Short mmCIF file of C-alpha atoms in Angstrom, two decimals:
data_model
loop_
_atom_site.label_atom_id
_atom_site.label_comp_id
_atom_site.label_asym_id
_atom_site.label_seq_id
_atom_site.Cartn_x
_atom_site.Cartn_y
_atom_site.Cartn_z
CA GLU A 1366 171.12 -110.50 110.25
CA ASP A 1367 170.02 -109.85 113.48
CA ILE A 1368 169.23 -106.17 115.06
CA PHE A 1369 170.04 -107.69 118.41
CA THR A 1370 173.86 -108.50 117.05
CA ASN A 1371 176.01 -105.69 115.91
CA THR A 1372 177.14 -107.56 112.93
CA ILE A 1373 176.49 -110.31 110.38
CA SER A 1374 177.78 -113.63 110.85
CA GLY A 1375 177.03 -116.99 109.29
CA THR A 1376 178.17 -120.89 108.78
CA LEU A 1377 178.76 -122.27 105.40
CA LEU A 1378 178.74 -126.04 104.83
CA ILE A 1379 181.37 -127.40 102.38
CA ASN A 1380 181.27 -130.60 100.44
CA ASP A 1381 184.73 -130.69 99.25
CA SER A 1382 186.58 -133.24 96.94
CA ASN A 1383 190.07 -131.13 96.45
CA ALA A 1384 191.30 -131.23 100.23
CA ASN A 1385 191.24 -127.47 100.11
CA VAL A 1386 191.80 -127.16 103.68
CA ASN A 1387 195.12 -128.95 103.31
CA LYS A 1388 195.93 -127.13 99.93
CA LEU A 1389 195.49 -123.58 101.02
CA SER A 1390 196.43 -124.12 104.63
CA TRP A 1391 193.56 -122.17 106.29
CA CYS A 1392 194.63 -120.53 109.87
CA GLY A 1393 191.36 -118.60 110.47
CA GLU A 1394 192.71 -115.23 109.16
CA GLU A 1395 191.24 -115.56 105.64
CA LYS A 1396 188.57 -113.27 103.82
CA LEU A 1397 185.30 -114.77 102.31
CA GLU A 1398 183.69 -112.80 99.45
CA LEU A 1399 180.15 -114.09 99.59
CA GLU A 1400 176.79 -113.05 97.60
CA VAL A 1401 173.85 -114.97 98.69
CA GLY A 1402 170.55 -114.41 96.74
CA LYS A 1403 167.33 -116.40 95.07
CA PRO A 1404 166.71 -116.57 91.39
CA ASN A 1405 163.60 -114.16 90.31
CA VAL A 1406 163.48 -112.78 93.55
CA SER A 1407 163.66 -108.88 93.80
CA GLY A 1408 165.71 -106.93 96.40
CA ASN A 1409 169.32 -106.69 97.32
CA PRO A 1410 171.35 -109.91 97.78
CA LEU A 1411 173.25 -110.47 100.93
CA SER A 1412 176.75 -109.85 99.85
CA GLY A 1413 180.33 -108.56 101.33
CA THR A 1414 183.46 -109.34 102.57
CA PHE A 1415 183.50 -111.68 105.77
CA ARG A 1416 186.22 -113.14 107.96
CA ILE A 1417 186.73 -116.78 108.51
CA TYR A 1418 187.28 -117.49 112.21
CA ASN A 1419 186.81 -121.34 112.54
CA ILE A 1420 186.66 -124.40 110.55
CA LYS A 1421 185.19 -127.38 112.33
CA GLY A 1422 183.11 -130.75 111.85
CA ARG A 1423 185.61 -132.03 109.17
CA HIS A 1424 184.95 -135.27 108.18
CA LEU A 1425 184.85 -137.90 105.20
CA THR A 1426 181.71 -138.79 103.48
CA LYS A 1427 180.80 -142.21 102.04
CA ASP A 1428 182.09 -141.13 98.55
CA ASP A 1429 185.39 -140.20 99.80
CA ASN A 1430 184.68 -136.27 99.87
CA GLU A 1431 184.79 -134.16 103.07
CA ASN A 1432 182.46 -132.08 104.56
CA TYR A 1433 183.33 -129.29 107.07
CA VAL A 1434 181.66 -126.17 108.29
CA ILE A 1435 183.10 -122.76 107.78
CA ASN A 1436 182.18 -119.89 110.32
CA PHE A 1437 182.34 -116.29 109.31
CA CYS A 1438 181.69 -113.00 110.67
CA SER A 1439 181.94 -109.16 109.43
CA GLU A 1440 185.23 -107.79 109.30
CA GLU A 1441 184.40 -105.00 111.89
CA ILE A 1442 183.86 -107.23 114.92
CA VAL A 1443 187.37 -108.84 114.35
CA LEU A 1444 188.71 -105.28 114.21
CA SER A 1445 187.01 -104.25 117.25
CA GLU A 1446 188.48 -107.05 119.24
CA LYS A 1447 192.01 -105.60 118.09
CA THR A 1448 191.12 -101.78 118.90
CA ARG A 1449 190.52 -99.66 121.89
CA VAL A 1450 188.94 -96.47 121.98
CA CYS A 1451 190.28 -93.95 124.52
CA LYS A 1452 188.77 -90.62 123.88
CA THR A 1453 186.90 -87.71 125.43
CA TYR A 1454 183.85 -86.35 123.77
CA THR A 1455 182.48 -82.87 125.14
CA ASN A 1456 179.03 -81.39 124.60
CA ALA A 1457 178.33 -83.91 122.06
CA LEU A 1458 175.35 -85.70 120.79
CA ILE A 1459 175.36 -89.70 121.33
CA SER A 1460 174.34 -90.13 117.71
CA ASP A 1461 177.56 -88.16 116.44
CA ILE A 1462 179.97 -90.19 119.15
CA VAL A 1463 178.56 -93.64 117.70
CA LYS A 1464 179.08 -92.16 114.03
CA ASP A 1465 182.94 -91.08 115.06
CA ILE A 1466 183.37 -94.37 116.59
CA ALA A 1467 181.81 -96.29 113.69
CA ILE A 1468 183.79 -94.74 111.11
CA ASN A 1469 187.17 -93.82 112.77
CA PHE A 1470 187.64 -96.63 114.78
CA LEU A 1471 185.77 -99.44 113.29
CA LYS A 1472 186.66 -98.07 109.73
CA ILE A 1473 183.08 -98.40 108.41
CA PRO A 1474 182.56 -96.65 104.93
CA ALA A 1475 180.27 -93.57 105.06
CA SER A 1476 178.34 -95.38 102.29
CA GLU A 1477 177.58 -98.26 104.40
CA PHE A 1478 176.44 -95.99 107.39
CA PRO A 1479 174.86 -92.87 105.88
CA ASP A 1480 172.94 -89.97 108.11
CA GLU A 1481 169.75 -91.64 107.09
CA ASN A 1482 170.57 -94.52 109.11
CA ILE A 1483 171.52 -92.88 112.07
CA GLU A 1484 168.60 -91.51 114.30
CA LYS A 1485 169.31 -88.34 116.34
CA THR A 1486 169.41 -88.65 120.01
CA MET A 1487 168.42 -86.18 122.58
CA GLY A 1488 170.67 -83.93 124.84
CA LEU A 1489 174.57 -82.91 124.85
CA HIS A 1490 176.80 -85.15 126.77
CA ASP A 1491 180.29 -85.23 128.27
CA ILE A 1492 181.48 -88.53 127.71
CA VAL A 1493 184.82 -90.39 128.21
CA ILE A 1494 185.58 -93.69 126.61
CA PRO A 1495 188.21 -95.43 128.96
CA LYS A 1496 189.91 -97.84 126.55
CA TRP A 1497 187.09 -99.92 125.63
CA LYS A 1498 186.54 -101.98 122.44
CA PRO A 1499 184.59 -99.80 119.70
CA LEU A 1500 181.42 -102.13 119.60
CA GLU A 1501 181.55 -102.25 123.48
CA ALA A 1502 181.54 -98.63 123.44
CA ILE A 1503 178.87 -98.33 120.95
CA ASN A 1504 176.67 -100.75 122.95
CA TRP A 1505 177.18 -98.91 126.15
CA LEU A 1506 176.04 -95.77 124.48
CA CYS A 1507 173.07 -97.40 123.06
CA THR A 1508 171.79 -97.64 126.91
CA ARG A 1509 172.04 -94.07 127.41
CA ALA A 1510 170.75 -92.83 124.22
CA VAL A 1511 167.06 -91.07 124.16
CA SER A 1512 165.55 -90.47 120.99
CA ASP A 1513 165.42 -86.57 119.84
CA LYS A 1514 162.11 -87.21 117.98
CA TYR A 1515 160.01 -89.33 120.79
CA GLY A 1516 161.62 -87.65 123.82
CA PRO A 1517 162.59 -89.13 127.39
CA ASP A 1518 159.17 -90.32 128.52
CA SER A 1519 158.98 -93.00 125.64
CA GLY A 1520 162.12 -94.87 126.84
CA ALA A 1521 163.33 -97.52 124.36
CA ASN A 1522 166.84 -98.31 124.14
CA TYR A 1523 168.72 -97.78 120.97
CA LEU A 1524 170.25 -100.55 118.81
CA PHE A 1525 173.43 -100.63 116.52
CA TRP A 1526 173.13 -103.36 113.92
CA LYS A 1527 174.23 -104.35 110.55
CA ASN A 1528 172.35 -105.95 107.41
CA ARG A 1529 172.54 -106.05 103.79
CA TYR A 1530 171.49 -102.33 103.64
CA GLY A 1531 174.84 -101.11 106.02
CA TYR A 1532 174.71 -100.13 109.47
CA HIS A 1533 171.73 -98.74 111.42
CA PHE A 1534 171.57 -96.65 114.69
CA ARG A 1535 168.04 -96.57 115.71
CA SER A 1536 165.58 -96.49 118.39
CA LEU A 1537 163.09 -99.54 118.97
CA LEU A 1538 160.05 -96.87 118.68
CA SER A 1539 161.04 -95.69 115.24
CA LEU A 1540 161.25 -99.47 114.28
CA TYR A 1541 157.56 -99.86 115.55
CA ASP A 1542 156.55 -96.37 114.21
CA ASP A 1543 156.79 -97.36 110.55
CA GLN A 1544 153.89 -97.88 108.02
CA ALA A 1545 153.85 -101.58 108.11
CA ALA A 1546 153.61 -101.36 111.76
CA ILE A 1547 150.90 -99.08 111.61
CA GLU A 1548 149.02 -101.45 109.53
CA ARG A 1549 149.64 -104.42 111.61
CA PHE A 1550 149.40 -103.21 115.27
CA GLN A 1551 147.47 -100.61 117.28
CA TYR A 1552 150.18 -98.48 118.86
CA THR A 1553 148.97 -97.07 122.11
CA ASN A 1554 151.16 -95.52 125.01
CA PRO A 1555 149.19 -97.13 128.26
CA ILE A 1556 150.59 -94.41 130.43
CA ALA A 1557 149.72 -91.52 128.50
CA ARG A 1558 146.36 -93.22 128.17
CA ALA A 1559 145.75 -93.76 131.85
CA GLN A 1560 146.60 -90.34 132.29
CA ILE A 1561 143.53 -88.89 130.71
CA GLY A 1562 141.21 -91.74 132.14
CA GLY A 1563 141.00 -93.90 129.21
CA GLU A 1564 141.92 -97.68 128.90
CA SER A 1565 145.15 -98.84 127.69
CA SER A 1566 145.71 -101.51 124.86
CA GLY A 1567 148.07 -102.16 122.06
CA TYR A 1568 151.97 -102.46 121.56
CA TRP A 1569 154.13 -100.14 123.75
CA TYR A 1570 157.83 -100.16 124.89
CA GLY A 1571 158.86 -97.89 127.48
CA ILE A 1572 161.39 -97.38 130.35
CA LYS A 1573 161.44 -100.02 132.87
CA ASN A 1574 160.27 -99.05 136.45
CA ALA A 1575 159.75 -95.69 135.19
CA ASP A 1576 157.73 -93.29 137.86
CA TYR A 1577 155.39 -91.54 135.75
#
């Protein structure tokens, strides 16, 4: 799980005594049903259906078993590589465009991308997506999005990522502006502080090369 990566990926080390690679004739299009958790630890386990895209490092061990590594990723990244978005959006919020691409092109269930995971963007746009991959289009939209809550002066690109709780489309500022961050950090906008003659300090994320 990584907020700077659109999907979940992982590796699974297998110690095999049944020669399953030969018996199952894996070719890289198989699906992996996986659930990972810890005993006596509260919270949601990491679970879902993933796509196997590579098997490597196959070798015999000293006890005549074999080890190999299975690489897997979310189903959506495979679908994104096979799909193209060619669509015009008129007078639309970027957050609504991202939701449309996610649900209608990446086939993400609405339960995995609910409205509470989508931070509303500012301004209406006319945008043409010219035969781009769905994730490519979403990542480009992330660079143009401005938070409706924080406004254009605050900057901060949006991110689109997946974790065990589903998909998320949020700005970095909204991630900083939660109760846990407030307890750990002092949040100060240095530009706003300088304008009133005060000293700037704390953690802040803003537009690069902004002319205030």
